[in-house]
Coordinates of C-alpha atoms in Angstrom, one line a residue:
M15 CA 59.4 26.7 -48.4
D16 CA 56.9 26.6 -45.7
V17 CA 56.1 22.9 -44.7
L18 CA 52.6 23.4 -44.5
L19 CA 52.1 24.8 -47.9
I20 CA 53.9 21.8 -49.5
S21 CA 51.9 19.4 -47.3
E22 CA 48.8 21.2 -48.6
L23 CA 50.1 21.1 -52.1
A24 CA 50.7 17.4 -52.2
L25 CA 47.4 16.5 -50.4
S26 CA 45.7 18.5 -53.0
G27 CA 47.7 17.2 -56.0
A28 CA 47.0 13.8 -54.6
F29 CA 43.4 14.2 -54.9
V30 CA 43.5 15.6 -58.2
G31 CA 45.9 13.1 -59.6
L32 CA 43.2 10.2 -58.6
M33 CA 40.5 12.1 -60.5
Y34 CA 43.2 12.0 -63.4
A35 CA 43.7 8.4 -62.9
L36 CA 39.6 7.8 -63.1
V37 CA 40.1 9.2 -66.9
S38 CA 43.5 7.1 -67.3
L39 CA 41.4 3.8 -66.1
G40 CA 39.4 3.5 -69.2
I41 CA 42.4 3.7 -71.4
V42 CA 43.5 0.6 -69.4
L43 CA 40.5 -1.2 -69.4
I44 CA 40.5 -1.1 -73.1
Y45 CA 44.0 -1.9 -73.6
K46 CA 43.7 -4.8 -70.9
T47 CA 41.0 -6.3 -73.2
S48 CA 41.8 -5.5 -76.6
G49 CA 45.5 -4.6 -76.7
L50 CA 44.6 -1.0 -78.2
A51 CA 45.3 2.3 -77.0
N52 CA 42.6 4.5 -76.9
L53 CA 43.1 8.1 -77.8
A54 CA 39.4 9.4 -77.6
Q55 CA 39.3 8.9 -73.7
G56 CA 39.3 12.7 -73.0
A57 CA 36.7 13.9 -75.4
I58 CA 34.5 10.5 -74.2
A59 CA 34.4 12.1 -70.8
M60 CA 33.7 15.8 -72.2
T61 CA 30.7 14.2 -74.1
G62 CA 29.5 12.2 -70.8
A63 CA 29.4 15.7 -69.0
Y64 CA 28.0 17.5 -71.6
I65 CA 25.3 14.8 -71.8
T66 CA 24.5 14.9 -68.1
W67 CA 24.5 18.9 -68.4
A68 CA 22.2 18.9 -71.1
L69 CA 19.5 16.4 -69.4
S70 CA 19.7 18.3 -66.2
A71 CA 19.5 21.8 -67.4
G72 CA 18.2 21.3 -70.9
L73 CA 15.5 18.7 -70.0
G74 CA 15.1 19.6 -66.3
A75 CA 15.8 16.0 -65.0
P76 CA 16.8 16.0 -61.4
M77 CA 20.7 15.6 -61.3
W78 CA 20.6 12.0 -60.2
L79 CA 18.5 10.8 -63.0
A80 CA 20.5 12.9 -65.4
I81 CA 23.9 11.1 -64.2
V82 CA 22.3 7.7 -64.5
L83 CA 20.9 8.1 -68.1
A84 CA 23.9 9.8 -69.1
L85 CA 25.8 6.6 -67.8
L86 CA 23.6 4.2 -69.9
V87 CA 23.7 6.6 -72.9
M88 CA 27.8 6.4 -72.9
F89 CA 27.6 2.6 -72.2
F90 CA 25.7 1.9 -75.3
A91 CA 27.4 4.7 -77.2
G92 CA 30.9 3.2 -76.4
A93 CA 29.5 -0.4 -77.6
M94 CA 28.4 1.0 -80.7
V95 CA 31.5 2.9 -81.5
E96 CA 33.6 -0.6 -81.0
R97 CA 30.7 -2.1 -83.0
L98 CA 30.3 0.2 -86.0
A99 CA 33.8 1.7 -86.1
L100 CA 36.7 -0.5 -84.5
R101 CA 35.3 -3.7 -85.4
R102 CA 35.7 -2.7 -88.9
M103 CA 39.4 -2.4 -88.5
I104 CA 40.1 -5.8 -87.6
G105 CA 43.1 -7.0 -89.6
Q106 CA 44.4 -3.5 -90.1
P107 CA 47.5 -2.2 -88.7
V108 CA 47.3 -1.0 -85.0
I109 CA 48.7 2.2 -85.7
M110 CA 45.6 2.8 -88.0
T111 CA 43.2 1.7 -85.4
I112 CA 44.8 4.0 -83.0
M113 CA 44.7 6.9 -85.5
L114 CA 40.8 6.1 -85.8
T115 CA 40.4 6.6 -82.1
L116 CA 42.4 9.9 -82.1
G117 CA 40.0 10.8 -85.1
I118 CA 37.0 10.2 -82.5
E119 CA 38.7 12.7 -80.1
I120 CA 39.1 15.1 -82.5
L121 CA 35.6 14.6 -83.8
L122 CA 33.9 14.9 -80.6
R123 CA 36.3 17.5 -79.4
G124 CA 34.6 20.0 -82.2
L125 CA 31.1 18.3 -82.1
M126 CA 29.9 18.8 -78.7
P127 CA 30.9 22.5 -78.4
G128 CA 29.2 23.0 -81.5
V129 CA 26.0 21.3 -80.6
F130 CA 25.9 22.8 -77.0
G131 CA 27.7 26.1 -77.4
A132 CA 31.3 27.0 -76.3
A133 CA 30.5 28.8 -73.3
V134 CA 31.3 27.0 -70.2
K135 CA 28.3 25.2 -68.6
R136 CA 28.0 24.9 -65.0
L137 CA 27.1 21.5 -63.7
D138 CA 26.1 21.2 -60.1
I139 CA 26.1 17.6 -58.7
G140 CA 25.4 19.2 -54.8
I141 CA 28.8 19.4 -53.8
P142 CA 29.0 22.8 -51.2
Q143 CA 31.5 25.3 -52.6
A144 CA 33.1 25.6 -48.9
P145 CA 36.7 24.1 -48.3
V146 CA 37.4 21.6 -46.0
F147 CA 40.0 21.6 -43.0
I148 CA 42.2 18.6 -42.5
G149 CA 44.0 19.5 -39.3
E150 CA 45.9 22.8 -40.7
L151 CA 45.5 21.8 -44.4
L152 CA 42.8 23.7 -46.3
I153 CA 41.5 21.2 -49.4
N154 CA 39.1 22.1 -52.1
R155 CA 35.7 20.3 -51.1
A156 CA 35.1 19.2 -54.7
T157 CA 38.7 18.1 -55.3
L158 CA 38.6 15.9 -52.0
I159 CA 35.0 14.6 -52.8
G160 CA 36.3 13.8 -56.4
G161 CA 39.0 12.0 -55.6
S162 CA 37.5 9.9 -52.8
L163 CA 35.1 8.6 -55.4
S164 CA 37.7 8.2 -58.1
F165 CA 39.7 6.1 -55.7
L166 CA 36.4 3.7 -54.7
L167 CA 35.7 3.6 -58.5
I168 CA 39.4 2.1 -59.3
V169 CA 39.2 -0.5 -56.4
L170 CA 36.1 -1.6 -57.4
S171 CA 37.4 -1.9 -61.1
L172 CA 40.1 -4.1 -59.4
V173 CA 37.4 -6.5 -57.9
F174 CA 35.7 -6.3 -61.2
F175 CA 38.7 -7.8 -63.0
N176 CA 39.0 -10.5 -60.3
S177 CA 35.2 -11.6 -61.1
R178 CA 34.3 -14.0 -63.5
Y179 CA 33.6 -12.0 -66.5
G180 CA 36.5 -9.8 -65.4
I181 CA 38.8 -13.1 -66.0
V182 CA 37.2 -13.4 -69.1
M183 CA 38.2 -10.1 -70.3
R184 CA 41.7 -10.6 -69.2
A185 CA 41.8 -14.1 -71.1
V186 CA 40.7 -12.1 -74.1
A187 CA 43.6 -9.8 -73.8
D188 CA 46.0 -12.3 -73.2
D189 CA 44.9 -14.2 -76.4
Q190 CA 41.9 -13.8 -78.4
T191 CA 42.5 -16.9 -80.6
A192 CA 42.6 -19.3 -77.5
S193 CA 39.4 -17.4 -76.2
W194 CA 37.6 -18.2 -79.4
S195 CA 38.6 -22.0 -79.1
V196 CA 37.1 -22.2 -75.9
G197 CA 33.6 -20.5 -76.7
I198 CA 34.4 -17.2 -75.5
R199 CA 32.4 -14.1 -77.5
V200 CA 35.4 -12.2 -78.1
E201 CA 33.7 -9.5 -80.0
K202 CA 31.3 -9.0 -76.9
A203 CA 33.8 -8.9 -74.1
I204 CA 35.8 -6.2 -76.1
A205 CA 32.3 -4.2 -76.8
V206 CA 31.4 -4.3 -73.1
A207 CA 35.1 -3.0 -72.5
W208 CA 34.2 0.2 -74.5
G209 CA 31.1 0.5 -72.8
L210 CA 32.4 0.4 -69.2
S211 CA 35.7 2.6 -70.5
A212 CA 32.9 5.1 -71.7
V213 CA 30.8 4.8 -68.3
I214 CA 34.0 5.5 -66.6
A215 CA 34.8 8.6 -68.5
T216 CA 31.6 9.8 -68.0
G217 CA 32.0 9.3 -64.3
A218 CA 35.0 11.4 -64.3
G219 CA 33.9 13.9 -66.7
I220 CA 30.7 14.5 -64.4
L221 CA 33.4 15.1 -61.4
W222 CA 35.6 17.5 -63.6
G223 CA 33.0 19.3 -64.6
A224 CA 31.2 19.7 -61.3
T225 CA 34.7 21.3 -60.2
Q226 CA 35.5 23.4 -63.4
G227 CA 32.5 23.5 -65.3
V228 CA 31.6 21.7 -68.5
D229 CA 33.4 22.9 -71.9
W230 CA 35.6 21.6 -74.6
S231 CA 38.9 21.8 -72.2
L232 CA 37.6 18.7 -70.5
S233 CA 39.0 16.6 -73.6
L234 CA 42.5 18.0 -72.4
L235 CA 42.1 15.3 -69.7
L236 CA 43.5 12.8 -72.2
I237 CA 47.2 13.8 -72.0
K238 CA 47.0 13.7 -68.2
A239 CA 45.1 10.3 -68.6
L240 CA 48.0 9.0 -71.3
A241 CA 50.9 10.2 -68.6
I242 CA 49.3 8.0 -66.0
A243 CA 48.6 4.9 -68.3
I244 CA 52.3 4.9 -69.6
L245 CA 53.9 5.8 -66.4
G246 CA 51.9 3.1 -64.3
G247 CA 51.8 0.4 -67.3
L248 CA 49.3 0.3 -69.8
D249 CA 48.1 -3.2 -68.5
S250 CA 48.0 -2.3 -64.9
I251 CA 45.1 -1.3 -62.9
P252 CA 47.3 -0.8 -59.5
G253 CA 49.7 0.9 -61.8
V254 CA 46.9 3.5 -62.4
L255 CA 46.2 4.5 -58.9
I256 CA 50.2 4.9 -58.0
A257 CA 50.8 6.8 -61.1
G258 CA 48.0 8.9 -60.7
L259 CA 49.1 9.9 -57.1
I260 CA 52.5 10.8 -58.7
V261 CA 51.6 12.9 -61.4
G262 CA 48.9 14.8 -59.3
V263 CA 51.3 15.7 -56.6
A264 CA 54.3 16.2 -59.2
E265 CA 51.8 18.8 -60.8
S266 CA 50.5 20.3 -57.9
L267 CA 53.9 20.9 -56.3
A268 CA 55.4 22.3 -59.7
T269 CA 52.5 24.6 -59.8
G270 CA 53.2 25.8 -56.4
I271 CA 57.0 26.1 -56.3
L272 CA 58.0 26.3 -59.8
D273 CA 55.2 28.7 -61.3
P274 CA 56.3 31.9 -59.2
L275 CA 59.8 31.4 -60.4
V276 CA 59.0 31.0 -64.0
G277 CA 55.9 32.7 -64.1
G278 CA 53.6 29.9 -64.8
G279 CA 52.7 27.5 -67.1
T280 CA 54.6 24.5 -65.3
R281 CA 51.0 22.4 -64.8
D282 CA 50.9 21.7 -68.5
I283 CA 54.4 20.4 -68.8
V284 CA 54.5 18.1 -66.1
A285 CA 52.5 15.3 -67.7
S286 CA 54.6 15.7 -71.3
V287 CA 57.8 15.6 -69.2
I288 CA 56.5 12.4 -67.5
I289 CA 55.5 10.7 -70.9
L290 CA 58.8 11.5 -72.3
L291 CA 60.9 10.2 -69.7
T292 CA 58.9 7.2 -69.0
L293 CA 59.3 6.1 -72.7
L294 CA 63.0 6.7 -72.8
L295 CA 63.6 5.0 -69.4
K296 CA 61.3 2.5 -68.6
P297 CA 58.6 2.1 -71.9
H298 CA 56.8 -0.3 -70.0
G299 CA 55.8 1.5 -67.1
L300 CA 56.2 0.8 -63.6
F301 CA 54.0 -2.0 -63.3
G302 CA 53.6 -2.9 -67.0
R303 CA 54.3 -6.6 -68.4
E304 CA 57.4 -6.3 -70.5
H305 CA 55.7 -7.7 -73.5
I306 CA 53.9 -5.0 -74.1
E307 CA 54.7 -3.4 -77.5
R308 CA 55.3 0.1 -77.8
V309 CA 53.6 1.7 -81.0

């Protein structure tokens, strides 16, 4: 096997993995705040991309304005989902709340293509199509820029969780009753977490929409995001970063090396295998705290 080809696949996979990790970051953010695994993250990313496209192509807004408006809309949409749906599930079994998020995922996956049409929508955010050469390695420019922006946003989220409000959200995740007792508005913190998670998902949806177009298939990012969240640890942001690189590189190498041998399809298997092996061998992930309960 050509070393140059393997290096190119690994580097490209690393940037793709960072873009996957940005979707996963929203799952970890909600889990760190409320202890809930959000299975609607893929469809939320898809919805944010559809709204950005609608504001830009449908209403004629400049792309920068469409992105800003989409982020604002999705922040309030995420907070409203928590307020109107998730908050009503307080006191119910955790598995029922998780099933509610899965129901939201399925609803949005059918609703958005139904409203905006099932054809693939082009989302042009100004990234040139010409590839980039890093030495002798050829990298897709959209993947390079998307992965770099994803890395920056993940690092910023680390900074946020060490800020004053980030510490408040971590306190809510550790013990909601104790947080209430010291005057922390737990409901507000969880609603903000859902809003921020929707913003993160929208950013990821826009980057992926610019790379492959906007359609229902963007919701399938949920599988990659879950693999990364489970591998890295559901409460670990650094774990998201490391696991994203692992999943992206493994997927890229499998596609480049195994697909010619088996006839294709290995890209869709990698994430599932990682989820299975992690749950069997290290249920708390690489960096997760051991008190995490597996549902």
